[in-house]
Amino acid sequence: MASCTIHTAPYSCSISRPAAKAFSLGFHQRHQQLIFFSSGRRSAVVCSAEKTVVIGLAADSGCGKSTFMRRLTSVFGGAAEPPRGGNPDSNTLISDTTTVICLDDYHSLDRTGRKEKGVTALDPRANDFDLMYEQVKAIKDGVAVEKPIYNHVTGLLDPPELIKPPKILVIEGLHPMYDSRVRDLLDFSIYLDISNEVKFAWKIQRDMAERGHSLESIKASIEARKPDFDAYIDPQKQYADAVIEVLPTQLIPDDDEGKVLRVRLIMKEGVKRFAPIYLFDEGSTISWIPCGRKLTCSYPGIKFFYGPETYFSNEVSVVEMDGKFDRLDELIYVESHLSNLSTKFYGEVTQQMLKHSDFPGSNNGTGLFQTIVGLKIRDLYEQIVAERAAASAAAAKV
Amino acid sequence: MASCTIHTAPYSCSISRPAAKAFSLGFHQRHQQLIFFSSGRRSAVVCSAEKTVVIGLAADSGCGKSTFMRRLTSVFGGAAEPPRGGNPDSNTLISDTTTVICLDDYHSLDRTGRKEKGVTALDPRANDFDLMYEQVKAIKDGVAVEKPIYNHVTGLLDPPELIKPPKILVIEGLHPMYDSRVRDLLDFSIYLDISNEVKFAWKIQRDMAERGHSLESIKASIEARKPDFDAYIDPQKQYADAVIEVLPTQLIPDDDEGKVLRVRLIMKEGVKRFAPIYLFDEGSTISWIPCGRKLTCSYPGIKFFYGPETYFSNEVSVVEMDGKFDRLDELIYVESHLSNLSTKFYGEVTQQMLKHSDFPGSNNGTGLFQTIVGLKIRDLYEQIVAERAAASAAAAKV
């Protein structure tokens, strides 16, 4: 792929030749893009007022990425839907601001192919990182791409779908931070880290209670995935700007139900445009049980922790919530004591959580921290837009 | 003793007949008092603009009461001195606002008497609670008294000294809350509770290092006092509005040096004119290590705790400090995160602590909480004065 970028304020223009086979042509009203298609060299020239902001979200399958994405989209005010009139099995979700693509679409081997070669979907050999890099790079540069579709129903690779450059592109899946080239394209990265105990409790809940699988088969399927997971997925968390870690509660001794969770939001320090949230006193170490004289909570209560830690040799700030919210007043009380939330008005976190009270995790730290990370991404996006506007204004003055 | 009080705004007048033998006569300029002496019935009529506020401070001997008193006096701006021209062995300390009397002066048995009867100074039988009550009541009602003096040097009861009603009377010693009649006279009460481990470490420091006593003799003297201490002194803490508890540190495993202390300020809830201090969020439970990114502290650091507890069936709030301050910025940082301190300006606690940096405990929780309790007493006193002024103004309008 040949690619170069010419910044001509207020437009940034790029010439690229991605591996995808077709391009949109003309002026894209919403994105203020001019797109030219050159059939001979299969390249496009795109002039865009905005470069796409790219967010990476890594997690194992079935670990709440889609809930997270719905929360994120909601923060921007729109509802995410599959591309209109496209493949009904598309994994893509599009809203006014964001486009979420699933990295399973970059599987180079379909289900049969993986079986034949004896590799799991977690294995890098089952994924096309060159194409992933080229297409994410193209979208970031304002170029629409024809992205493949991995059909989760059939296990086959379907014909590609057109992905136009959105304001924010979220790439979610198993490997958003695996390939260093893709990693370098990310403006912000998140890793959803579900502990084995909780993963096991969730799988039992879903696969045993709802799908009739046996306990043994669930254990076996988790064990079978574990070596590849540990080798290829788990190490990505060291690169994440924010990690949401989901652990069993410490409020109930020996709890293995997985209904009450201890959730930790691990925020890397020194990340541009990302100010970690904190509790009461920035930089100190605090544990806080809000339930007391002013706020009463049911058993087992709620406990927060905040403090500086080291995570894979990086300085991080951690905010932790153990327990669950029973009532609205608990949620707003907690929100009122957190700082740097990047809300636009008092109570916005609570409002977002209430709006989606039917989403999994809306009464615990997973929902809380997903919502907060959503607000942080909005803030990061708005900072980038403001910086560009300032740069354009400065350039216009010259 | 016959006593009645007639409130005639702006003066409150009382007729009393205390057991003491002599009275001042005439107009007391500073206290705006008119004092009449009737020799026939040994009674006095006193008209005072202010009734004396009475504070009780209980603690074992050698547990820092005098340091506490010096801190308290300093909060009111004056220096405390023994009565001018009086007995050089007087235990009394007088400043512009406060008079501190030592309850040892109400010993009914001198050293020889106690030896003969086989009772310690801790035993109520060695103390005259009737006289203590009558004289504290008289002072509270604005009547000067002739208080006995227990001479700690000779172990004898010396001739009495005149105690004029001050704005604030502090009665400090072994039994300020033992007798219910005296207890009922207290506007505020404090108990200094030094744990046995710390008491032992301090005695070793003082009696072994400075006075050449043997370890065995120190142990024996502590053991000898313990039964009476447990029977008569310790139970008073249940009545205290504030308890300062001094314990070994938990920051250094198995520390027995007693140089680093864990100090707890236990504040009774629902006490009129006394709003407990708190850390960050009133009514919740918090532990806080201020040392971190913004504030660095030397080993073993500083740790705070705040939370609601139950103390002798009473609802209390506890603020705890473990560790010691090394530098000014640590002290002001901590002060800035405590609320309800009753300071008159930002940094007043720190200023008071620095002013007396040579006092014992100025770098730890004993000095911090003594200073804070001093500010709380000033606040209580000022509330009482304001209430009286408001009542007088209301009465004048009728």
GROMACS .gro file of N, CA and C in nm, chain A residues 269 280-294 306-309 315-317 333 337, chain B residues 269 280-294 306-309 315-317 333 337:
model
  150
  269GLU      N    1  -0.096   0.641   3.339
  269GLU     CA    2  -0.060   0.783   3.359
  269GLU      C    3   0.020   0.834   3.240
  280PHE      N    4  -1.159   1.162   4.568
  280PHE     CA    5  -1.123   1.255   4.676
  280PHE      C    6  -0.989   1.328   4.659
  281ASP      N    7  -0.878   1.255   4.657
  281ASP     CA    8  -0.747   1.320   4.664
  281ASP      C    9  -0.655   1.257   4.561
  282GLU      N   10  -0.629   1.330   4.453
  282GLU     CA   11  -0.550   1.277   4.342
  282GLU      C   12  -0.410   1.235   4.387
  283GLY      N   13  -0.372   1.116   4.353
  283GLY     CA   14  -0.235   1.071   4.379
  283GLY      C   15  -0.214   1.000   4.512
  284SER      N   16  -0.316   1.002   4.599
  284SER     CA   17  -0.301   0.933   4.727
  284SER      C   18  -0.367   0.796   4.719
  285THR      N   19  -0.367   0.724   4.829
  285THR     CA   20  -0.429   0.590   4.832
  285THR      C   21  -0.547   0.593   4.928
  286ILE      N   22  -0.663   0.552   4.879
  286ILE     CA   23  -0.786   0.567   4.956
  286ILE      C   24  -0.873   0.443   4.943
  287SER      N   25  -0.928   0.399   5.056
  287SER     CA   26  -1.039   0.304   5.045
  287SER      C   27  -1.160   0.372   5.106
  288TRP      N   28  -1.275   0.348   5.046
  288TRP     CA   29  -1.395   0.426   5.082
  288TRP      C   30  -1.516   0.335   5.082
  289ILE      N   31  -1.584   0.331   5.194
  289ILE     CA   32  -1.712   0.260   5.201
  289ILE      C   33  -1.819   0.367   5.211
  290PRO      N   34  -1.884   0.400   5.099
  290PRO     CA   35  -1.979   0.512   5.103
  290PRO      C   36  -2.102   0.482   5.190
  291CYS      N   37  -2.131   0.354   5.204
  291CYS     CA   38  -2.249   0.315   5.283
  291CYS      C   39  -2.218   0.343   5.429
  292GLY      N   40  -2.299   0.424   5.491
  292GLY     CA   41  -2.275   0.459   5.632
  292GLY      C   42  -2.391   0.540   5.684
  293ARG      N   43  -2.358   0.651   5.747
  293ARG     CA   44  -2.464   0.732   5.809
  293ARG      C   45  -2.551   0.802   5.705
  294LYS      N   46  -2.486   0.854   5.598
  294LYS     CA   47  -2.565   0.933   5.503
  294LYS      C   48  -2.627   0.846   5.394
  306TYR      N   49  -0.898   0.361   4.564
  306TYR     CA   50  -0.828   0.443   4.465
  306TYR      C   51  -0.682   0.453   4.506
  307GLY      N   52  -0.594   0.444   4.408
  307GLY     CA   53  -0.454   0.461   4.444
  307GLY      C   54  -0.362   0.444   4.324
  308PRO      N   55  -0.237   0.488   4.340
  308PRO     CA   56  -0.138   0.469   4.235
  308PRO      C   57  -0.082   0.326   4.242
  309GLU      N   58  -0.056   0.267   4.128
  309GLU     CA   59   0.003   0.134   4.124
  309GLU      C   60   0.097   0.126   4.005
  315GLU      N   61   0.331   0.336   3.523
  315GLU     CA   62   0.265   0.402   3.634
  315GLU      C   63   0.117   0.413   3.598
  316VAL      N   64   0.030   0.365   3.686
  316VAL     CA   65  -0.114   0.372   3.659
  316VAL      C   66  -0.187   0.423   3.783
  317SER      N   67  -0.309   0.471   3.762
  317SER     CA   68  -0.400   0.499   3.872
  317SER      C   69  -0.512   0.397   3.864
  333TYR      N   70  -2.459   0.927   4.449
  333TYR     CA   71  -2.371   0.961   4.561
  333TYR      C   72  -2.226   0.927   4.526
  337HIS      N   73  -1.867   1.188   4.418
  337HIS     CA   74  -1.738   1.187   4.486
  337HIS      C   75  -1.621   1.147   4.396
  667GLU      N   76  -2.123   1.146   6.881
  667GLU     CA   77  -2.221   1.212   6.794
  667GLU      C   78  -2.335   1.269   6.879
  678PHE      N   79  -1.296   1.384   5.405
  678PHE     CA   80  -1.356   1.371   5.271
  678PHE      C   81  -1.509   1.361   5.269
  679ASP      N   82  -1.566   1.256   5.328
  679ASP     CA   83  -1.709   1.230   5.309
  679ASP      C   84  -1.771   1.193   5.443
  680GLU      N   85  -1.847   1.289   5.498
  680GLU     CA   86  -1.904   1.272   5.632
  680GLU      C   87  -1.993   1.148   5.640
  681GLY      N   88  -1.971   1.066   5.739
  681GLY     CA   89  -2.059   0.951   5.763
  681GLY      C   90  -2.018   0.823   5.694
  682SER      N   91  -1.920   0.829   5.604
  682SER     CA   92  -1.875   0.707   5.537
  682SER      C   93  -1.751   0.652   5.606
  683THR      N   94  -1.696   0.546   5.551
  683THR     CA   95  -1.575   0.486   5.609
  683THR      C   96  -1.462   0.498   5.508
  684ILE      N   97  -1.351   0.555   5.552
  684ILE     CA   98  -1.242   0.587   5.460
  684ILE      C   99  -1.107   0.555   5.522
  685SER      N  100  -1.020   0.494   5.443
  685SER     CA  101  -0.880   0.493   5.484
  685SER      C  102  -0.802   0.568   5.378
  686TRP      N  103  -0.703   0.642   5.421
  686TRP     CA  104  -0.636   0.737   5.330
  686TRP      C  105  -0.487   0.738   5.360
  687ILE      N  106  -0.408   0.711   5.258
  687ILE     CA  107  -0.262   0.725   5.268
  687ILE      C  108  -0.226   0.848   5.185
  688PRO      N  109  -0.207   0.963   5.251
  688PRO     CA  110  -0.182   1.085   5.173
  688PRO      C  111  -0.050   1.080   5.097
  689CYS      N  112   0.043   1.002   5.147
  689CYS     CA  113   0.174   0.994   5.083
  689CYS      C  114   0.157   0.920   4.951
  690GLY      N  115   0.195   0.984   4.844
  690GLY     CA  116   0.180   0.920   4.713
  690GLY      C  117   0.243   1.008   4.607
  691ARG      N  118   0.169   1.032   4.500
  691ARG     CA  119   0.226   1.109   4.390
  691ARG      C  120   0.247   1.255   4.426
  692LYS      N  121   0.148   1.314   4.496
  692LYS     CA  122   0.159   1.457   4.522
  692LYS      C  123   0.238   1.488   4.648
  704TYR      N  124  -1.105   0.714   5.877
  704TYR     CA  125  -1.222   0.786   5.928
  704TYR      C  126  -1.344   0.697   5.913
  705GLY      N  127  -1.428   0.696   6.013
  705GLY     CA  128  -1.550   0.617   5.999
  705GLY      C  129  -1.638   0.623   6.122
  706PRO      N  130  -1.763   0.581   6.106
  706PRO     CA  131  -1.854   0.573   6.220
  706PRO      C  132  -1.826   0.445   6.299
  707GLU      N  133  -1.836   0.453   6.430
  707GLU     CA  134  -1.819   0.335   6.514
  707GLU      C  135  -1.913   0.345   6.634
  713GLU      N  136  -2.295   0.623   6.959
  713GLU     CA  137  -2.255   0.642   6.821
  713GLU      C  138  -2.141   0.745   6.820
  714VAL      N  139  -2.031   0.710   6.760
  714VAL     CA  140  -1.917   0.803   6.754
  714VAL      C  141  -1.862   0.809   6.612
  715SER      N  142  -1.788   0.914   6.583
  715SER     CA  143  -1.707   0.920   6.461
  715SER      C  144  -1.561   0.914   6.504
  731TYR      N  145  -0.098   1.957   5.415
  731TYR     CA  146  -0.171   1.875   5.319
  731TYR      C  147  -0.281   1.796   5.390
  735HIS      N  148  -0.737   1.846   5.400
  735HIS     CA  149  -0.834   1.744   5.365
  735HIS      C  150  -0.925   1.705   5.481
   0.00000   0.00000   0.00000
